[in-house]
Every structure is written in C-alpha cells, then in structure tokens.
Amino acid sequence: MEFKKIVKTILFWEILQGMWLTLSNLPPWNAVTRQYPKEPRYSDPGFRGLHALVRNPDTGREKCIACGLCAAVCPSRCITIHTGEDDKGEKIAEEYEVDVLRCVFCAFCVEACPVGAIVLSEHYEYSGYSRGDFYFNKERLLDNWDTFFPGEKGKWYMDNIWKHPNADDYKAHDDQAVFHGIQKEEKQ
Ligand code: SF4
Ligand code: SF4
C-alpha cells in the first residue's frame, strides 16, 4: 500500500472531509431562508401546477372537443367529462371537472390532448376549507386560463412549452398499408 494511502486510512481522511463539508455549511451566513409568503418562490415556465382549460381565441369558448382522451389516460382517474352537443350539433364537454386533490401532476392529460385544450399552469398557491374547493369545474378551469395565461402568454406557452401535434404529424408514410374499409360488393 502506498504511504499516502496508509496515512489517509489511519487518519480516516474521507470521514474528516465529510465532516469539514458539513461544518463549513453550518454557519448561518451560508443558509438560504426564504421569508415565504412575503418572498414567494416563482415557478419556471412549464411548471406543473393548477390546471386550466384553454380558450379558443376565435370563439372565446373552450378548445376541448370532448374526446375523453385526457380522462382515459389519467392515472389518478381525477378527470370527469359529461358530453353533450352545441347548437350546431357538435360534440362538446357540458361538464369538465378535475379533482385536484387526487391529481399527481404527471401532465399525461396535457400530452394526450390532441388539440391542446388542457394545460398545467405555474400557479401552485391554492387552498380551501372543504374538499369541494378542489373540484375545478369547466368554468373555474376556463377562469384559470384567463388568469394565468393572459394576453400573449397562452400562445407563447403553446409554442414553447407544449408543442401539440398537428394532423400532419399523423399522416401515414407512402408505403404504409392503410385500412380503407370493406367494399360493399366484397360483403357476403
Ligand atoms: S396531471 Fe396527471 S393526474 Fe393530474 S389530471 Fe392530468 S393526467 Fe390526471
Ligand atoms: S383530451 Fe383534450 S379535447 Fe379531449 S376531452 Fe380532454 S381536454 Fe378535451
């Protein structure tokens, strides 16, 4: 064994190094104390906080097309959707509810949505006195969009944080076999 190694072994060198690291960080001038809530900690863009339903900028209504993919993919089963039809007979989400207390903020719902209709905001400071305060229905989720993604922020978020796929992304390549259905004359 090298002489240096022997000395280090006798002196418990690694332990001394670890002790020094601990002691050097003990003095109060090394501590970082944030006086929350006076000094709030701002979250970075893309933080997975409270949910919001995205408004269509053209119609002012929700972008959601009530496909149910977000509810199907949600591992906590905390999204509930009741579908209906609007005046034009198009499918809409009459009710859209997120039970935030059960949410694990995995953002699978955001990833699964084909039209970019649900997002997670940077907001994390919410509280309530009853369980009902944490049921976010469609109106509350749309309000969240107005509050946390005002003006150009929503567009910026969509362009930079969650790039949702377009229909073109799902196009089949040229050689791919595509099912076209059974022709009437082939049916028995
Ligand atoms: S973030 Fe995850 S757990 Fe929360 S609602 Fe979306 S899919 Fe469900
Ligand atoms: S996946 Fe998107 S469009 Fe489909 S129900 Fe959920 S939020 Fe609405």
Short mmCIF file of C-alpha atoms and ligand atoms in Angstrom, two decimals:
data_model
loop_
_atom_site.label_atom_id
_atom_site.label_comp_id
_atom_site.label_asym_id
_atom_site.label_seq_id
_atom_site.Cartn_x
_atom_site.Cartn_y
_atom_site.Cartn_z
CA MET A 1 0.00 0.00 0.00
CA GLU A 2 1.29 3.47 -0.84
CA PHE A 3 2.45 5.62 2.06
CA LYS A 4 -0.17 8.28 1.21
CA LYS A 5 -2.96 5.73 1.32
CA ILE A 6 -1.78 4.36 4.63
CA VAL A 7 -1.77 7.83 6.22
CA LYS A 8 -5.28 8.55 4.84
CA THR A 9 -6.55 5.25 6.21
CA ILE A 10 -5.06 5.89 9.67
CA LEU A 11 -6.50 9.43 9.80
CA PHE A 12 -9.96 8.43 8.46
CA TRP A 13 -9.40 11.06 5.75
CA GLU A 14 -12.73 10.60 3.92
CA ILE A 15 -14.63 10.98 7.19
CA LEU A 16 -12.73 14.17 8.00
CA GLN A 17 -13.53 15.52 4.52
CA GLY A 18 -17.22 14.79 5.03
CA MET A 19 -17.18 16.45 8.48
CA TRP A 20 -15.49 19.53 7.04
CA LEU A 21 -18.13 19.82 4.31
CA THR A 22 -20.90 19.62 6.91
CA LEU A 23 -19.29 22.09 9.32
CA SER A 24 -18.44 24.60 6.59
CA ASN A 25 -22.13 24.77 5.67
CA LEU A 26 -23.37 25.18 9.24
CA PRO A 27 -22.76 28.93 9.79
CA PRO A 28 -25.95 30.99 9.41
CA TRP A 29 -24.47 33.14 6.64
CA ASN A 30 -24.45 30.02 4.46
CA ALA A 31 -28.14 29.27 4.98
CA VAL A 32 -30.76 30.38 2.48
CA THR A 33 -34.01 31.26 4.19
CA ARG A 34 -36.92 32.45 2.14
CA GLN A 35 -39.48 34.55 4.04
CA TYR A 36 -42.47 32.89 2.42
CA PRO A 37 -45.16 34.09 1.72
CA LYS A 38 -43.64 37.60 1.72
CA GLU A 39 -40.94 36.34 -0.61
CA PRO A 40 -42.76 33.93 -2.89
CA ARG A 41 -40.85 31.50 -5.00
CA TYR A 42 -41.74 31.97 -8.65
CA SER A 43 -42.01 28.80 -10.66
CA ASP A 44 -40.37 28.37 -14.04
CA PRO A 45 -42.41 28.25 -17.24
CA GLY A 46 -43.65 24.73 -17.78
CA PHE A 47 -44.12 24.07 -14.06
CA ARG A 48 -46.90 21.56 -13.46
CA GLY A 49 -49.31 23.50 -11.30
CA LEU A 50 -53.03 24.10 -11.32
CA HIS A 51 -54.95 23.04 -14.42
CA ALA A 52 -56.54 25.35 -16.96
CA LEU A 53 -58.83 24.74 -19.91
CA VAL A 54 -57.64 26.62 -22.97
CA ARG A 55 -59.96 29.10 -24.64
CA ASN A 56 -60.23 29.19 -28.40
CA PRO A 57 -59.08 32.74 -29.22
CA ASP A 58 -61.54 32.95 -32.14
CA THR A 59 -64.71 31.83 -30.39
CA GLY A 60 -63.88 32.54 -26.74
CA ARG A 61 -65.16 29.07 -25.88
CA GLU A 62 -63.14 26.10 -24.65
CA LYS A 63 -60.98 24.35 -27.24
CA CYS A 64 -61.94 20.99 -25.77
CA ILE A 65 -63.72 18.68 -28.21
CA ALA A 66 -64.79 16.23 -25.51
CA CYS A 67 -62.85 13.30 -26.93
CA GLY A 68 -62.18 11.96 -23.44
CA LEU A 69 -58.52 11.06 -24.06
CA CYS A 70 -57.32 13.05 -21.06
CA ALA A 71 -59.73 11.22 -18.76
CA ALA A 72 -58.75 7.87 -20.25
CA VAL A 73 -55.01 8.43 -19.78
CA CYS A 74 -55.21 9.99 -16.31
CA PRO A 75 -53.61 7.55 -13.84
CA SER A 76 -55.49 9.08 -10.89
CA ARG A 77 -58.89 8.95 -12.57
CA CYS A 78 -59.48 12.52 -11.46
CA ILE A 79 -60.96 13.94 -14.68
CA THR A 80 -64.71 13.62 -15.23
CA ILE A 81 -66.34 14.65 -18.50
CA HIS A 82 -70.01 14.72 -19.45
CA THR A 83 -70.50 15.22 -23.16
CA GLY A 84 -73.31 16.96 -24.99
CA GLU A 85 -73.99 18.84 -28.22
CA ASP A 86 -73.93 22.52 -29.04
CA ASP A 87 -76.45 24.39 -31.27
CA LYS A 88 -74.67 23.12 -34.39
CA GLY A 89 -74.81 19.51 -33.22
CA GLU A 90 -71.09 19.39 -32.46
CA LYS A 91 -69.86 17.39 -29.52
CA ILE A 92 -68.84 19.47 -26.51
CA ALA A 93 -67.91 18.89 -22.90
CA GLU A 94 -71.00 20.01 -20.98
CA GLU A 95 -69.19 19.27 -17.75
CA TYR A 96 -65.45 19.02 -17.32
CA GLU A 97 -64.18 18.53 -13.81
CA VAL A 98 -60.75 17.92 -12.28
CA ASP A 99 -60.46 16.68 -8.70
CA VAL A 100 -57.19 18.45 -7.97
CA LEU A 101 -56.63 16.68 -4.63
CA ARG A 102 -56.25 13.38 -6.45
CA CYS A 103 -54.08 14.73 -9.26
CA VAL A 104 -50.41 13.70 -9.30
CA PHE A 105 -49.46 16.43 -11.82
CA CYS A 106 -47.98 13.98 -14.27
CA ALA A 107 -49.25 16.06 -17.23
CA PHE A 108 -50.34 12.94 -19.14
CA CYS A 109 -53.63 14.73 -19.81
CA VAL A 110 -51.73 17.60 -21.44
CA GLU A 111 -49.70 15.22 -23.57
CA ALA A 112 -52.71 13.15 -24.61
CA CYS A 113 -54.93 16.03 -25.68
CA PRO A 114 -54.99 16.16 -29.49
CA VAL A 115 -56.00 19.82 -29.67
CA GLY A 116 -54.03 21.40 -26.83
CA ALA A 117 -57.12 22.09 -24.76
CA ILE A 118 -55.80 21.42 -21.27
CA VAL A 119 -52.62 22.80 -19.71
CA LEU A 120 -50.94 22.98 -16.33
CA SER A 121 -50.25 26.50 -15.10
CA GLU A 122 -47.39 27.82 -12.97
CA HIS A 123 -49.81 28.52 -10.12
CA TYR A 124 -49.36 26.35 -7.02
CA GLU A 125 -50.67 28.53 -4.19
CA TYR A 126 -54.23 27.40 -3.68
CA SER A 127 -56.01 26.33 -0.55
CA GLY A 128 -59.51 25.66 0.68
CA TYR A 129 -61.64 24.72 3.64
CA SER A 130 -63.50 21.84 2.07
CA ARG A 131 -62.93 19.14 -0.48
CA GLY A 132 -65.36 20.89 -2.80
CA ASP A 133 -62.92 23.81 -3.12
CA PHE A 134 -60.62 21.49 -5.05
CA TYR A 135 -63.17 20.32 -7.60
CA PHE A 136 -62.42 22.51 -10.57
CA ASN A 137 -65.34 22.56 -12.98
CA LYS A 138 -65.31 23.88 -16.54
CA GLU A 139 -65.98 27.49 -15.57
CA ARG A 140 -63.25 27.54 -12.96
CA LEU A 141 -60.80 25.89 -15.33
CA LEU A 142 -61.56 28.46 -18.03
CA ASP A 143 -61.13 31.22 -15.44
CA ASN A 144 -57.70 29.75 -14.69
CA TRP A 145 -56.80 30.16 -18.35
CA ASP A 146 -57.86 33.82 -18.29
CA THR A 147 -55.99 34.44 -15.03
CA PHE A 148 -52.75 32.55 -15.55
CA PHE A 149 -52.32 32.82 -19.31
CA PRO A 150 -53.36 36.37 -20.11
CA GLY A 151 -52.67 38.01 -23.46
CA GLU A 152 -49.83 36.50 -25.47
CA LYS A 153 -48.72 34.25 -22.63
CA GLY A 154 -51.05 31.45 -23.71
CA LYS A 155 -49.71 31.46 -27.25
CA TRP A 156 -46.14 31.59 -26.00
CA TYR A 157 -46.83 28.64 -23.72
CA MET A 158 -48.28 26.60 -26.55
CA ASP A 159 -45.39 27.41 -28.88
CA ASN A 160 -42.60 26.86 -26.38
CA ILE A 161 -43.67 24.54 -23.59
CA TRP A 162 -46.11 22.04 -25.05
CA LYS A 163 -45.84 21.65 -28.78
CA HIS A 164 -49.02 19.84 -29.65
CA PRO A 165 -49.03 17.60 -32.70
CA ASN A 166 -50.85 18.68 -35.83
CA ALA A 167 -52.93 16.41 -38.03
CA ASP A 168 -49.97 16.28 -40.46
CA ASP A 169 -47.87 14.52 -37.84
CA TYR A 170 -50.20 11.54 -38.03
CA LYS A 171 -50.09 11.15 -41.81
CA ALA A 172 -49.13 7.66 -42.99
CA HIS A 173 -45.89 7.32 -44.92
CA ASP A 174 -46.17 6.47 -48.63
CA ASP A 175 -45.64 2.70 -48.37
CA GLN A 176 -47.77 2.15 -45.32
CA ALA A 177 -50.73 -0.24 -45.61
CA VAL A 178 -53.89 1.66 -44.73
CA PHE A 179 -57.26 0.08 -43.95
CA HIS A 180 -59.89 1.54 -46.24
CA GLY A 181 -62.89 -0.49 -45.06
CA ILE A 182 -64.67 -3.35 -46.76
CA GLN A 183 -66.17 -2.60 -50.15
CA LYS A 184 -69.89 -3.32 -50.43
CA GLU A 185 -69.53 -5.88 -53.25
CA GLU A 186 -67.00 -7.86 -51.16
CA LYS A 187 -69.52 -8.30 -48.37
CA GLN A 188 -71.37 -11.64 -48.31
S1 SF4 B 1 -51.85 15.81 -14.44
FE1 SF4 B 1 -51.92 13.55 -14.47
S2 SF4 B 1 -53.05 13.01 -12.64
FE2 SF4 B 1 -53.42 15.19 -12.98
S3 SF4 B 1 -55.33 15.29 -14.15
FE3 SF4 B 1 -53.64 15.24 -15.63
S4 SF4 B 1 -53.34 13.06 -16.14
FE4 SF4 B 1 -54.56 13.17 -14.25
S1 SF4 B 2 -58.14 15.28 -24.40
FE1 SF4 B 2 -58.35 17.49 -24.78
S2 SF4 B 2 -60.06 17.65 -26.22
FE2 SF4 B 2 -60.14 15.59 -25.36
S3 SF4 B 2 -61.56 15.77 -23.62
FE3 SF4 B 2 -59.50 16.10 -22.81
S4 SF4 B 2 -59.18 18.31 -22.86
FE4 SF4 B 2 -60.94 17.86 -24.16
#
